[in-house]
Amino acid sequence: MAGKTITVKLKKSTIGCTDKQKANVRGLGLRKTGTEKTLENTPAVRGMIKKVIHLLDIKEN
């Protein structure tokens, strides 16, 4: 798994989400709808993605 990355894109707004979900989106480095971020494939990042998967598009690199 060394060197593996995940690209996440915020496809939906966080309006109406709980504070914890908003914090997870910010923790992934996403701000506005349409922003993309490439992150390391770690268990911590996977857990954050799992909490807000309904808001994201995910590509494994």
CSV table of N, CA and C in Angstrom, one decimal:
chain,number,residue,atom,x,y,z
A,1,MET,N,0.8,-1.2,0.0
A,1,MET,CA,0.0,0.0,0.0
A,1,MET,C,0.9,1.3,0.0
A,2,ALA,N,2.2,1.1,0.1
A,2,ALA,CA,3.0,2.3,0.1
A,2,ALA,C,2.9,3.0,-1.3
A,3,GLY,N,2.8,4.3,-1.2
A,3,GLY,CA,2.7,5.1,-2.4
A,3,GLY,C,1.3,5.3,-3.0
A,4,LYS,N,0.3,4.6,-2.4
A,4,LYS,CA,-1.0,4.7,-2.9
A,4,LYS,C,-1.7,6.0,-2.4
A,5,THR,N,-2.5,6.5,-3.3
A,5,THR,CA,-3.2,7.8,-3.0
A,5,THR,C,-4.7,7.7,-3.4
A,6,ILE,N,-5.4,8.6,-2.8
A,6,ILE,CA,-6.9,8.7,-3.1
A,6,ILE,C,-7.2,10.1,-3.5
A,7,THR,N,-7.9,10.3,-4.6
A,7,THR,CA,-8.3,11.6,-4.9
A,7,THR,C,-9.8,11.8,-4.6
A,8,VAL,N,-10.1,12.8,-3.8
A,8,VAL,CA,-11.5,13.0,-3.4
A,8,VAL,C,-11.9,14.4,-3.9
A,9,LYS,N,-13.2,14.4,-4.4
A,9,LYS,CA,-13.8,15.6,-4.9
A,9,LYS,C,-15.1,15.9,-4.2
A,10,LEU,N,-15.3,17.1,-3.7
A,10,LEU,CA,-16.5,17.5,-3.0
A,10,LEU,C,-17.6,17.8,-4.1
A,11,LYS,N,-18.6,16.9,-4.2
A,11,LYS,CA,-19.6,17.0,-5.2
A,11,LYS,C,-20.9,17.6,-4.7
A,12,LYS,N,-21.1,17.7,-3.4
A,12,LYS,CA,-22.3,18.3,-2.8
A,12,LYS,C,-21.9,19.2,-1.7
A,13,SER,N,-22.8,20.2,-1.5
A,13,SER,CA,-22.5,21.2,-0.4
A,13,SER,C,-22.7,20.6,0.9
A,14,THR,N,-22.1,21.2,1.9
A,14,THR,CA,-22.2,20.7,3.3
A,14,THR,C,-23.3,21.4,4.0
A,15,ILE,N,-24.1,22.3,3.3
A,15,ILE,CA,-25.3,22.9,3.9
A,15,ILE,C,-26.2,21.8,4.4
A,16,GLY,N,-26.7,21.9,5.6
A,16,GLY,CA,-27.6,20.9,6.2
A,16,GLY,C,-26.9,19.7,6.8
A,17,CYS,N,-25.6,19.6,6.7
A,17,CYS,CA,-24.8,18.5,7.3
A,17,CYS,C,-24.6,18.9,8.8
A,18,THR,N,-24.3,17.8,9.6
A,18,THR,CA,-24.0,18.0,11.0
A,18,THR,C,-22.6,18.7,11.1
A,19,ASP,N,-22.3,19.2,12.3
A,19,ASP,CA,-21.0,19.8,12.5
A,19,ASP,C,-19.9,18.8,12.4
A,20,LYS,N,-20.1,17.6,12.8
A,20,LYS,CA,-19.0,16.6,12.6
A,20,LYS,C,-18.7,16.3,11.2
A,21,GLN,N,-19.8,16.2,10.3
A,21,GLN,CA,-19.6,16.0,8.9
A,21,GLN,C,-18.8,17.1,8.3
A,22,LYS,N,-19.2,18.4,8.6
A,22,LYS,CA,-18.5,19.5,8.1
A,22,LYS,C,-17.0,19.5,8.5
A,23,ALA,N,-16.7,19.1,9.8
A,23,ALA,CA,-15.4,19.0,10.3
A,23,ALA,C,-14.6,17.9,9.5
A,24,ASN,N,-15.2,16.8,9.1
A,24,ASN,CA,-14.6,15.8,8.4
A,24,ASN,C,-14.2,16.3,7.0
A,25,VAL,N,-15.1,17.0,6.3
A,25,VAL,CA,-14.9,17.6,5.0
A,25,VAL,C,-13.7,18.6,5.1
A,26,ARG,N,-13.7,19.4,6.1
A,26,ARG,CA,-12.6,20.4,6.3
A,26,ARG,C,-11.3,19.6,6.6
A,27,GLY,N,-11.3,18.6,7.3
A,27,GLY,CA,-10.2,17.8,7.7
A,27,GLY,C,-9.6,17.1,6.5
A,28,LEU,N,-10.4,16.8,5.5
A,28,LEU,CA,-9.9,16.2,4.2
A,28,LEU,C,-9.3,17.3,3.3
A,29,GLY,N,-9.4,18.5,3.7
A,29,GLY,CA,-8.8,19.6,2.9
A,29,GLY,C,-9.7,20.2,1.8
A,30,LEU,N,-11.0,19.9,2.0
A,30,LEU,CA,-12.0,20.4,1.0
A,30,LEU,C,-12.8,21.6,1.5
A,31,ARG,N,-13.0,22.6,0.7
A,31,ARG,CA,-13.7,23.8,1.1
A,31,ARG,C,-15.0,24.0,0.3
A,32,LYS,N,-14.8,24.3,-1.0
A,32,LYS,CA,-16.0,24.6,-1.8
A,32,LYS,C,-16.4,23.4,-2.6
A,33,THR,N,-17.6,23.4,-3.1
A,33,THR,CA,-18.1,22.3,-4.0
A,33,THR,C,-17.2,22.3,-5.2
A,34,GLY,N,-16.8,21.1,-5.6
A,34,GLY,CA,-16.0,21.0,-6.8
A,34,GLY,C,-14.5,21.0,-6.6
A,35,THR,N,-14.0,21.2,-5.3
A,35,THR,CA,-12.6,21.2,-5.0
A,35,THR,C,-12.1,19.7,-4.9
A,36,GLU,N,-10.9,19.5,-5.4
A,36,GLU,CA,-10.3,18.1,-5.3
A,36,GLU,C,-9.0,18.2,-4.5
A,37,LYS,N,-8.8,17.0,-3.9
A,37,LYS,CA,-7.6,16.9,-3.1
A,37,LYS,C,-7.0,15.5,-3.2
A,38,THR,N,-5.7,15.3,-3.3
A,38,THR,CA,-5.1,14.0,-3.4
A,38,THR,C,-4.5,13.7,-2.0
A,39,LEU,N,-4.9,12.6,-1.4
A,39,LEU,CA,-4.5,12.2,-0.1
A,39,LEU,C,-3.9,10.9,0.0
A,40,GLU,N,-3.1,10.6,1.0
A,40,GLU,CA,-2.5,9.3,1.2
A,40,GLU,C,-3.6,8.3,1.6
A,41,ASN,N,-3.5,7.0,1.2
A,41,ASN,CA,-4.4,6.0,1.5
A,41,ASN,C,-4.1,5.4,2.8
A,42,THR,N,-4.6,6.0,3.9
A,42,THR,CA,-4.3,5.5,5.3
A,42,THR,C,-5.7,5.2,5.9
A,43,PRO,N,-5.7,4.4,7.0
A,43,PRO,CA,-6.9,4.1,7.7
A,43,PRO,C,-7.6,5.3,8.2
A,44,ALA,N,-6.9,6.3,8.7
A,44,ALA,CA,-7.5,7.5,9.2
A,44,ALA,C,-8.3,8.3,8.1
A,45,VAL,N,-7.6,8.4,6.9
A,45,VAL,CA,-8.3,9.1,5.8
A,45,VAL,C,-9.5,8.3,5.3
A,46,ARG,N,-9.4,7.0,5.2
A,46,ARG,CA,-10.5,6.1,4.8
A,46,ARG,C,-11.7,6.3,5.8
A,47,GLY,N,-11.4,6.4,7.1
A,47,GLY,CA,-12.5,6.6,8.1
A,47,GLY,C,-13.2,7.9,7.9
A,48,MET,N,-12.4,9.0,7.6
A,48,MET,CA,-13.0,10.3,7.4
A,48,MET,C,-13.9,10.3,6.1
A,49,ILE,N,-13.4,9.6,5.1
A,49,ILE,CA,-14.2,9.5,3.8
A,49,ILE,C,-15.5,8.7,4.0
A,50,LYS,N,-15.4,7.7,4.8
A,50,LYS,CA,-16.6,6.9,5.1
A,50,LYS,C,-17.7,7.6,5.7
A,51,LYS,N,-17.4,8.6,6.6
A,51,LYS,CA,-18.4,9.4,7.3
A,51,LYS,C,-19.1,10.4,6.4
A,52,VAL,N,-18.5,10.8,5.3
A,52,VAL,CA,-19.1,11.8,4.4
A,52,VAL,C,-19.1,11.3,2.9
A,53,ILE,N,-19.2,10.0,2.7
A,53,ILE,CA,-19.0,9.4,1.4
A,53,ILE,C,-20.2,9.9,0.4
A,54,HIS,N,-21.3,10.2,1.0
A,54,HIS,CA,-22.4,10.7,0.2
A,54,HIS,C,-22.2,12.1,-0.4
A,55,LEU,N,-21.2,12.8,0.1
A,55,LEU,CA,-20.9,14.1,-0.4
A,55,LEU,C,-19.7,14.1,-1.4
A,56,LEU,N,-19.0,12.9,-1.6
A,56,LEU,CA,-17.8,12.9,-2.3
A,56,LEU,C,-17.8,12.0,-3.6
A,57,ASP,N,-16.9,12.3,-4.5
A,57,ASP,CA,-16.5,11.4,-5.6
A,57,ASP,C,-15.1,11.0,-5.2
A,58,ILE,N,-14.8,9.7,-5.4
A,58,ILE,CA,-13.6,9.1,-5.0
A,58,ILE,C,-12.9,8.4,-6.1
A,59,LYS,N,-11.6,8.6,-6.3
A,59,LYS,CA,-10.8,7.9,-7.3
A,59,LYS,C,-9.6,7.4,-6.6
A,60,GLU,N,-9.3,6.1,-6.8
A,60,GLU,CA,-8.0,5.5,-6.2
A,60,GLU,C,-7.0,5.6,-7.3
A,61,ASN,N,-5.8,6.1,-6.9
A,61,ASN,CA,-4.7,6.2,-7.8
A,61,ASN,C,-3.7,5.1,-7.6
